[in-house]
Coordinates of C-alpha atoms and ligand atoms in Angstrom, one line a residue:
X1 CA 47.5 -59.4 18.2
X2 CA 43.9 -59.8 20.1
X3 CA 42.8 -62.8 21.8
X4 CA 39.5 -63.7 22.6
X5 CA 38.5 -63.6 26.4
X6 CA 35.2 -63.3 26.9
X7 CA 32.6 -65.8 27.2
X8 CA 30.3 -66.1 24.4
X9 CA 26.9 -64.8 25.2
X10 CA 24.8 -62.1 23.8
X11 CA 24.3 -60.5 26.6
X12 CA 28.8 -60.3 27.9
X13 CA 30.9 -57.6 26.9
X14 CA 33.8 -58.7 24.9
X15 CA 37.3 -58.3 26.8
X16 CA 40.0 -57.9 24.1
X17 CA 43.7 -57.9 25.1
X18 CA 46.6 -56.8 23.0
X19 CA 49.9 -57.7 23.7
X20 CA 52.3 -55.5 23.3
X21 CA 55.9 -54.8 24.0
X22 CA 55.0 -54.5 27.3
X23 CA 52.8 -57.3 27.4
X24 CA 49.0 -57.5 27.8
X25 CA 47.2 -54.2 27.7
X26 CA 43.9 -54.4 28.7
X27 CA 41.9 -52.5 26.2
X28 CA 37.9 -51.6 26.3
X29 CA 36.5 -52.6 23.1
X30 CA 34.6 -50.0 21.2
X31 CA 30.9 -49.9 21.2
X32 CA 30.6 -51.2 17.1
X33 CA 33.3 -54.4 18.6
X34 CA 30.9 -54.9 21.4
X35 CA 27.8 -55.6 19.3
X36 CA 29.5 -57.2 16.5
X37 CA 30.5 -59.6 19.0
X38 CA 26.8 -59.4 20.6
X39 CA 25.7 -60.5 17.0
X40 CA 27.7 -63.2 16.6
X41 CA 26.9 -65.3 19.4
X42 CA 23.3 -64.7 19.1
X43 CA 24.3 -66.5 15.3
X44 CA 26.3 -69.6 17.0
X45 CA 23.2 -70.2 19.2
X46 CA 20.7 -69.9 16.1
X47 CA 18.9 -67.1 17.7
X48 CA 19.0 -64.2 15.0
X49 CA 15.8 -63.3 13.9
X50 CA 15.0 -61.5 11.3
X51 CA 11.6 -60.1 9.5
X52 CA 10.5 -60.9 6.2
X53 CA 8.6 -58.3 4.1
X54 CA 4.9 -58.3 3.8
X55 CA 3.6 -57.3 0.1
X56 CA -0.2 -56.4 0.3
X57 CA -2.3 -57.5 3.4
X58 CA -3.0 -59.7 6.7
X59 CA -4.8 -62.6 5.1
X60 CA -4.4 -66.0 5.1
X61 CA -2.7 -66.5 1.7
X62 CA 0.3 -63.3 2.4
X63 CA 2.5 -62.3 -0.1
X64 CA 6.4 -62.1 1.4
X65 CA 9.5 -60.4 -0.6
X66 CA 12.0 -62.6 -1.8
X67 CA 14.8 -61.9 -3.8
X68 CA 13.4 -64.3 -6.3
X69 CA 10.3 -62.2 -6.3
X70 CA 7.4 -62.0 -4.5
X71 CA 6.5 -64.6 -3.2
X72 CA 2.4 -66.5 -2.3
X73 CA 2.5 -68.1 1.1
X74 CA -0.3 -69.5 2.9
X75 CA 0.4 -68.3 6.7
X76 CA -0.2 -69.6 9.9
X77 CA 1.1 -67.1 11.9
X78 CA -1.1 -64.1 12.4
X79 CA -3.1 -63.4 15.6
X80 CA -5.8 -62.1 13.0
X81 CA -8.0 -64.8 14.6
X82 CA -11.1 -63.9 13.1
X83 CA -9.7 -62.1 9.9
X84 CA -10.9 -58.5 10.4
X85 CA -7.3 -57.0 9.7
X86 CA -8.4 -57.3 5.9
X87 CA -12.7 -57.0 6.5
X88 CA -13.9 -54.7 3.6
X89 CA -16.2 -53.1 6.5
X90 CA -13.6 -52.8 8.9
X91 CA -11.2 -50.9 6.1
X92 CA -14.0 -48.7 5.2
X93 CA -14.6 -47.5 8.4
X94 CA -11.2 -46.8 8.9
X95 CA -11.2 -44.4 5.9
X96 CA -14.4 -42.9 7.0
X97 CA -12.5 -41.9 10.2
X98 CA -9.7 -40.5 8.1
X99 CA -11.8 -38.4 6.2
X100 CA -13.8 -37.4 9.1
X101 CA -10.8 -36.2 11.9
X102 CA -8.0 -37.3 10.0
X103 CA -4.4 -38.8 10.6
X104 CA -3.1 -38.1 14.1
X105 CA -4.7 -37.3 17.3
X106 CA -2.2 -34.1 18.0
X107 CA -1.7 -34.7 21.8
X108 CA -1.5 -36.8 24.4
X109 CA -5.1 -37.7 25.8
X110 CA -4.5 -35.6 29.4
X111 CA -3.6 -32.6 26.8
X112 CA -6.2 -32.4 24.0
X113 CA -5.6 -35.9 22.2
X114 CA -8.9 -37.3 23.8
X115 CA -11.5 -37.3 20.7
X116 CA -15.3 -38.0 20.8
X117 CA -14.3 -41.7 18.6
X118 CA -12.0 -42.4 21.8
X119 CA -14.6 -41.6 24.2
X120 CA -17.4 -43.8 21.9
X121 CA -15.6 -46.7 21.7
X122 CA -14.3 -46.9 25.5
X123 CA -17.8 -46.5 26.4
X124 CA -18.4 -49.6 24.2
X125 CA -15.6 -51.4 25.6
X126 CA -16.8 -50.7 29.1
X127 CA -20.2 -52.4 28.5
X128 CA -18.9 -55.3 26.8
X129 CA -17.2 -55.7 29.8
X130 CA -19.9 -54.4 32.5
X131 CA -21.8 -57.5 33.4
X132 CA -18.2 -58.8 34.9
X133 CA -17.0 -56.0 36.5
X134 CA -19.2 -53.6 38.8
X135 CA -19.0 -49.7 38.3
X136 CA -16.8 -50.7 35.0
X137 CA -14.8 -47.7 32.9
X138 CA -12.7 -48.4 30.2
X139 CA -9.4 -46.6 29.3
X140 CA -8.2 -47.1 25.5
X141 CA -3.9 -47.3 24.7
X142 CA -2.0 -47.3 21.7
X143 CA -1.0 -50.8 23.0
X144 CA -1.7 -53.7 24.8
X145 CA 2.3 -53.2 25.6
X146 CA 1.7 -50.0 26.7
X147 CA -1.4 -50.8 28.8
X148 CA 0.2 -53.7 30.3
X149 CA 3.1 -51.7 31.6
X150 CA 1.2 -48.6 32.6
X151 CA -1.5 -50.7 34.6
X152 CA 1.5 -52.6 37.1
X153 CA 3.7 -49.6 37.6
X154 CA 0.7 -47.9 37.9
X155 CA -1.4 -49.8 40.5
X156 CA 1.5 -51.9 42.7
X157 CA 3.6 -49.3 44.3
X158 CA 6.5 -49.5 47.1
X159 CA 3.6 -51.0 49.9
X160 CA 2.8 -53.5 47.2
X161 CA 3.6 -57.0 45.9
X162 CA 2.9 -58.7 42.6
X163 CA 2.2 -62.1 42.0
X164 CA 2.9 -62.8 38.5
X165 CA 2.1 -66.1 36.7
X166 CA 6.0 -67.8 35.3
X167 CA 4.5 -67.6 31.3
X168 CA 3.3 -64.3 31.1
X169 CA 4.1 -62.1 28.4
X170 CA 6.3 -59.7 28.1
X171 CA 4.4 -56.5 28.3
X172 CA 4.0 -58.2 32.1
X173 CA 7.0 -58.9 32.8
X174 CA 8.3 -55.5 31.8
X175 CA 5.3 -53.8 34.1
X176 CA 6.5 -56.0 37.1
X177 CA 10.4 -54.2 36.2
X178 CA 9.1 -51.0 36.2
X179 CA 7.0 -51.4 39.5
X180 CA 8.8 -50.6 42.7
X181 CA 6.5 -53.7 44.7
X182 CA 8.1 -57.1 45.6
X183 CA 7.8 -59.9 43.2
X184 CA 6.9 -63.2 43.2
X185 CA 6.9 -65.4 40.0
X186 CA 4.4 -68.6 40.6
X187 CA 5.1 -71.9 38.2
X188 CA 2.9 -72.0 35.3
X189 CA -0.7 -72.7 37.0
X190 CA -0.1 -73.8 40.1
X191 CA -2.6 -72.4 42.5
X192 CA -0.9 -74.3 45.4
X193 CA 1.9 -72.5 45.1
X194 CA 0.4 -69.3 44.3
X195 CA -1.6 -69.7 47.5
X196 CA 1.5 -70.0 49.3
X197 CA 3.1 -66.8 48.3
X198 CA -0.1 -64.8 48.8
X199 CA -0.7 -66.0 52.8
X200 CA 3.1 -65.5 53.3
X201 CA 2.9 -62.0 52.2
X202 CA 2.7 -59.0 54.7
X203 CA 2.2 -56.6 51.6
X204 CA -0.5 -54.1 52.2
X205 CA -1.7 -54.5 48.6
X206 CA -1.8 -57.2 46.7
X207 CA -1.9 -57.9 42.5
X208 CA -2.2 -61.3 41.2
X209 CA -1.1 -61.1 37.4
X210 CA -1.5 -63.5 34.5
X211 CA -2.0 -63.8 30.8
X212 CA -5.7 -65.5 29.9
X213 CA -4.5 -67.4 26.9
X214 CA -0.9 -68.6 27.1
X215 CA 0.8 -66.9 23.9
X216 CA 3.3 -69.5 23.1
X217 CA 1.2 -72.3 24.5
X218 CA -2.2 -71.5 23.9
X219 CA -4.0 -72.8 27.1
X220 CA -6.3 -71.4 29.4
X221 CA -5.3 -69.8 32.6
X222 CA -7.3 -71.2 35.6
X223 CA -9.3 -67.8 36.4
X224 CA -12.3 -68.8 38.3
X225 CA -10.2 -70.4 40.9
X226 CA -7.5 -67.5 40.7
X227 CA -10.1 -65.3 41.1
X228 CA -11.2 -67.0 44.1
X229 CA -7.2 -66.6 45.5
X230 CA -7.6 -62.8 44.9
X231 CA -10.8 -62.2 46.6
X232 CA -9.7 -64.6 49.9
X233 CA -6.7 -62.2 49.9
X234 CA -8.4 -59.0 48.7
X235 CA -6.1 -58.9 45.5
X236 CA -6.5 -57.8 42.1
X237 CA -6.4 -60.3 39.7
X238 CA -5.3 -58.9 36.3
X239 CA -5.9 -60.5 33.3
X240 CA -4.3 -59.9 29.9
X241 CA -6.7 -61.4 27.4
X242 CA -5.0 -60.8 24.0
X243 CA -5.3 -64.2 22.8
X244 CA -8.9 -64.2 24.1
X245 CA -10.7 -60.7 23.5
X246 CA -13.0 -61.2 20.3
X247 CA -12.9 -65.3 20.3
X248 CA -14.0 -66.5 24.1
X249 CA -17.1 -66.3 25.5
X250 CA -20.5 -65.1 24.2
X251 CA -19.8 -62.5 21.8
X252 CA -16.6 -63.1 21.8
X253 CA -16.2 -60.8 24.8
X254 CA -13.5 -62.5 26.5
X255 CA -12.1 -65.0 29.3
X256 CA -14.6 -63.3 32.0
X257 CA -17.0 -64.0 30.0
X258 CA -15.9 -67.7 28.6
X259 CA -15.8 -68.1 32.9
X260 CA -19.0 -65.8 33.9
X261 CA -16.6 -64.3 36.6
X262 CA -17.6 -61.1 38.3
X263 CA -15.6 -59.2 40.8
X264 CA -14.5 -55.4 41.5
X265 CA -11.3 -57.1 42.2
X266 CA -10.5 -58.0 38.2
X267 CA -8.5 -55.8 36.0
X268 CA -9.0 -56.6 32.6
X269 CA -6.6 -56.1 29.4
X270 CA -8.3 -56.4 26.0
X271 CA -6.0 -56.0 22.9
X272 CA -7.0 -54.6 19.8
X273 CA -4.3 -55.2 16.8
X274 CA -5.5 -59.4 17.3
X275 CA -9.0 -60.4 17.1
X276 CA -10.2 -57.3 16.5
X277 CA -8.0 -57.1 13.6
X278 CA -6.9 -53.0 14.3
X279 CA -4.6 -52.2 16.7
X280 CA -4.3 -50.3 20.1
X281 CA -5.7 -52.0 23.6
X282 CA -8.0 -51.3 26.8
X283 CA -7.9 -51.9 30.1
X284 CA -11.4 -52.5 32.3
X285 CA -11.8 -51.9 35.5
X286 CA -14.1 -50.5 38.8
X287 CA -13.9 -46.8 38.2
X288 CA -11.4 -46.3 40.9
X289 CA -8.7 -48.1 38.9
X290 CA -9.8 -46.1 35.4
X291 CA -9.5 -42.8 37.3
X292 CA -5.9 -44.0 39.0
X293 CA -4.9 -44.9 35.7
X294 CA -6.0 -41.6 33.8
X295 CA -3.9 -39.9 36.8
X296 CA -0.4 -42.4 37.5
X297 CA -0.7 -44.6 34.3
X298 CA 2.6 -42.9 32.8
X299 CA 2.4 -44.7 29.6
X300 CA -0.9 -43.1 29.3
X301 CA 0.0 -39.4 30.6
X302 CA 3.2 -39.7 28.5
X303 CA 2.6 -40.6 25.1
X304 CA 0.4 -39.5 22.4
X305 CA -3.0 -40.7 21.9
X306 CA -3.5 -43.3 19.1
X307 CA -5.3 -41.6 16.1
X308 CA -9.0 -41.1 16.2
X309 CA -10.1 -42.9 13.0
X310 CA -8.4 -46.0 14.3
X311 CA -11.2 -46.0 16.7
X312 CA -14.0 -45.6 13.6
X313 CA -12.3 -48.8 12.7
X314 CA -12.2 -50.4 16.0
X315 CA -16.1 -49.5 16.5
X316 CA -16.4 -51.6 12.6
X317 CA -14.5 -54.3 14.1
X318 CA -16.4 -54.4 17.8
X319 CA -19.9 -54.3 15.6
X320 CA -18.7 -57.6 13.9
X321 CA -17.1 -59.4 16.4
X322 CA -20.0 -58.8 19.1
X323 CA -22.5 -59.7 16.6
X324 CA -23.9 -62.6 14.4
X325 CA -21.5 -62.6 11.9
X326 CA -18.5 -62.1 14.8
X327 CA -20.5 -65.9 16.0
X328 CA -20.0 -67.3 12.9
X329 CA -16.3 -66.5 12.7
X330 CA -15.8 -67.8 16.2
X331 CA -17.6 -71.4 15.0
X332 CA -15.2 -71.5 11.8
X333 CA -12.6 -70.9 14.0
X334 CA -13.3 -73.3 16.3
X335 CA -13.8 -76.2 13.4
X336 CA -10.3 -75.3 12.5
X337 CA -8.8 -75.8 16.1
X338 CA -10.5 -79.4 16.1
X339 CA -9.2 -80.5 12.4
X340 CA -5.7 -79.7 12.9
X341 CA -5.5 -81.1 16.9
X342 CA -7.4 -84.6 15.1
X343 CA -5.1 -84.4 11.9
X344 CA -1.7 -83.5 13.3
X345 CA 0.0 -87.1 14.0
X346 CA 3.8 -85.3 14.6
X347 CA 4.9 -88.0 17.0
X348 CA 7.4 -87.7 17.6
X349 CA 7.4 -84.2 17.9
X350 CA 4.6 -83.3 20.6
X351 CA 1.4 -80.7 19.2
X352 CA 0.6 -79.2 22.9
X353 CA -3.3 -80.2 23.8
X354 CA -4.4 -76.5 23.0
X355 CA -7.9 -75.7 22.4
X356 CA -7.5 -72.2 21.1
X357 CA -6.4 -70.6 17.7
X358 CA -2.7 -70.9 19.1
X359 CA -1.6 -74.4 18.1
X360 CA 2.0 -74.9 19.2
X361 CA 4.6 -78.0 18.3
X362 CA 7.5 -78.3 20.3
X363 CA 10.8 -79.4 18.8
X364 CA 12.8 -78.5 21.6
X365 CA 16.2 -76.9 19.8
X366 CA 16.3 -74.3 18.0
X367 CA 18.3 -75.3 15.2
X368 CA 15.7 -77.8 14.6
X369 CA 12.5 -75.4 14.9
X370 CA 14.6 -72.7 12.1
X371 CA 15.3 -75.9 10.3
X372 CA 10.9 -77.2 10.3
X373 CA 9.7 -73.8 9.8
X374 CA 12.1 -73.5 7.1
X375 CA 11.2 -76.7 5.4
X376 CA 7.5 -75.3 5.6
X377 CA 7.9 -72.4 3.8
X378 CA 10.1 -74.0 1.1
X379 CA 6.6 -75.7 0.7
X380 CA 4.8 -72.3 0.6
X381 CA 3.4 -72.2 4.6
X382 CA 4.5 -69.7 6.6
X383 CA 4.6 -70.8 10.2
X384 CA 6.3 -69.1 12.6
X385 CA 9.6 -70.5 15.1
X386 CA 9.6 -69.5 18.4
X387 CA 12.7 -69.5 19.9
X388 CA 14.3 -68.7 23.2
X389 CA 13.9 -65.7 25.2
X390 CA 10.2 -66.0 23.6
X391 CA 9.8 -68.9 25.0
X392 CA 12.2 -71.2 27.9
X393 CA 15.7 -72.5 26.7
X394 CA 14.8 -76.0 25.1
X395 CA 11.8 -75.8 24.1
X396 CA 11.5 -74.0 20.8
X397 CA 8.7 -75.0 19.2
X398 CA 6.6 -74.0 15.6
X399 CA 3.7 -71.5 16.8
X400 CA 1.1 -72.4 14.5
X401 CA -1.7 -70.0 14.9
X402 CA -5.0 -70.7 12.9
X403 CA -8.1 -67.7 11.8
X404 CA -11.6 -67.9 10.8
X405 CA -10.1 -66.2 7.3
X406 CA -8.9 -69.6 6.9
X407 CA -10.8 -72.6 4.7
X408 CA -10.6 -76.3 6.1
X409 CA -8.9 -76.9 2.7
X410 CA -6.1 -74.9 3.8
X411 CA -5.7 -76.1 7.1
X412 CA -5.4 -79.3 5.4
X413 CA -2.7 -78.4 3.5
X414 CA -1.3 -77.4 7.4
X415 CA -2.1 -80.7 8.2
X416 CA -0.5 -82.5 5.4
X417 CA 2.9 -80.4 5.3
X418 CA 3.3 -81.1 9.0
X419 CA 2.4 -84.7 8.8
X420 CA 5.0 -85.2 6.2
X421 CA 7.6 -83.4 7.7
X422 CA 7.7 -85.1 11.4
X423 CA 10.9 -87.2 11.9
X424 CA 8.9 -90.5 12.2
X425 CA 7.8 -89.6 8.8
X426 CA 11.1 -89.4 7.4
X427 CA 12.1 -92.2 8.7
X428 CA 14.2 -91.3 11.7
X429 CA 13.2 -92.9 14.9
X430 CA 15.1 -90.5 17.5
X431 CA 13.3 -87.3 18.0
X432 CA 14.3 -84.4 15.8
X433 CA 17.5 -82.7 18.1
Ligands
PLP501 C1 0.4 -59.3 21.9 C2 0.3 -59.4 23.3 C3 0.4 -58.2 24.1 C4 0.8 -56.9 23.5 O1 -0.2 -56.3 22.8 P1 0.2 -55.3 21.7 O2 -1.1 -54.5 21.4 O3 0.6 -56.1 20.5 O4 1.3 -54.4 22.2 C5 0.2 -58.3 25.5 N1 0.0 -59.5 26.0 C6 -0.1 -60.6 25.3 C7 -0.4 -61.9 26.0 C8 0.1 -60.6 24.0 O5 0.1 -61.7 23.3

């Protein structure tokens, strides 16, 4: 017979014991045991994801599978912030590039994987971001994932340390892991203690690292005054603008540019499979930190260069976005972001104060947020729960996440499903836990 003995976690091994005639034999459990059991506790804590399949495009109505049949939904939950993933021009290009170099780009870039549309449309990214960043190269990744990780292991070595902002992504986070420098984590914008960390530190190098746009919270990360840390301590400041790339600043060129900073000190992260509605990433920089990138980046040495005509498309999507029509998208947007923040009345769940396209709601348990985004889509919106390790224990929230593909009619409909679905609305006077 086998008892349990373990403590339930997803993360413990499982520690079976069977008892024999010779009483309990400790026995290791085999690898299929161990994840079954890995499985089932990521169940009792209502943290199993799972993915839903996509018929057709990105667009604000999506079609999902459903064992009913397909099924419409009108989603919030795309980063597709200006709806170029499904722009006719953006698509066409794309083809053209097919047709012109074809599917893959055969190599790694340091190989022969380096193609004249990967050279274009760095040279474009570069002088988007040139009037921030002196002597500015850009380098393009299949990722921002990859670009993220290559840049930190790349740049902060054993002499260095990292100072790395508490709600950064992932793709951070995991570039910090990989990075042999010392670490310290400051709380979610506080320059105080950020300050702090960077006088006490005898590291030769420094690297202050933050997202620009908080992904699960959608606010803005104080980089003028950051920036301002960096210099007084000769630091890099890098800055992963995802959420930002394509909707801040003039011509949508980003946080540097929503702050007019300029500095050789910045390193700047642009992603590509958002805004700009493709796919891939780029990283901007004083030439010093291209070239070190091209030569240490081992995400970048390692790993095959993201097909050519993906870059035909990204040039479509760059020729929107930086131009009249990418303004017009950017001032949809924006009307969006004010009608839901003036229409949401959730009380007493809390809508965060964001002023981007990534509108969050906190519930706070994740039973509750499964249960909210659930009720949604039984009424046909898809928004998206966030739960823990995505975001901290407690504070699972709905990520609602809003494009310029979408109409104000339909972000009245947000408006309206979320209104009636509150607790105060259903007549329950303790928040929803
Ligand atoms: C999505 C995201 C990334 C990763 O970019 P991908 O191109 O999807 O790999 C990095 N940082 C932030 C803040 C993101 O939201």
């Amino acid at each position: 017979m086998r008892t349990w003995r373990g403590p339930l976690s997803p993360h413990s091994t499982p520690r079976w014991r069977t008892e024999g005639a010779r009483g309990a034999v400790a026995m290791t459990p085999s690898w299929m045991e161990v994840l079954r059991s890995r499985l089932d506790a990521l169940d009792a804590q209502h943290l199993r994801r799972t993915r839903r399949i996509v018929e057709g495009g990105c667009a604000s109505q999506m079609t999902v599978a459903d064992p009913a049949g397909p099924r419409p939904l009108l989603a919030f939950c795309s980063n597709d912030y200006l709806g170029l993933a499904a722009h006719p021009a953006v698509a066409e290009a794309l083809v053209r590039g097919v047709r012109a170099v074809g599917a893959g780009s055969g190599a790694s870039a340091l190989i022969s994987g380096h193609h004249r549309a990967h050279e274009r449309v760095e040279e474009r990214f570069a002088a988007l971001l040139a009037p921030h960043i002196p002597r500015c190269r850009a380098l393009l990744f299949g990722t921002g994932y990859l670009a993220n990780t290559a840049t930190i292991a790349a740049l902060a070595d054993r002499e260095a340390a990292i100072f790395s902002e508490a709600l950064n992504h992932a793709s951070l986070i995991d570039g910090v892991r990989l990075s042999p420098a010392a670490r310290h984590i400051y709380p979610h914008a506080d320059l105080a203690a950020l300050g702090a960390m960077l006088r006490a530190s005898t590291a030769r190098q420094k690297i202050i690292v933050t997202d620009a746009v908080f992904s699960m919270d959608g606010d803005l990360a104080p980089l003028p005054q950051l920036l301002a840390l960096a210099e007084e301590h000769g630091a890099l400041l890098m800055v992963d603008d995802a959420h930002g790339f394509g909707v801040l600043g003039p011509r949508g060129a980003g946080a540097l540019a929503h702050f007019a900073l300029r500095s050789e000190n910045l390193v700047y992260v642009g992603t590509l499979g958002k805004a700009l509605g493709v796919s891939g990433a780029f990283v901007a920089a004083h030439a010093n930190v291209i070239e070190w990138l091209v030569q240490r980046g081992r995400p970048y040495v390692f790993s095959t260069a993201p097909p050519p005509a993906l870059s035909y498309g990204l040039e479509a999507a760059l020729d929107i976005a930086t131009g009249v029509e990418g303004d017009a998208l950017r001032g949809a947007l924006a009307g969006h972001v004010a009608r839901l923040q003036a229409g949401l009345r959730v009380a007493p769940w809390c809508p965060l104060p964001s002023t981007t396209a990534i509108q969050p709601i906190v519930i706070g348990d994740n039973a509750g947020t499964m249960d909210a985004a659930a009720a949604l889509f039984e009424r046909g919106i898809w928004v998206a729960g966030i739960r823990p390790p995505t975001v901290a224990e407690g504070s699972a929230r709905l990520r609602a996440t809003l494009s310029a593909a979408h109409t104000p009619a339909q972000v009245d409909e947000l408006i309206a499903a979320l209104n009636a679905l509150s607790p105060r609305a259903r007549g329950h006077d303790e928040p929803h836990r």
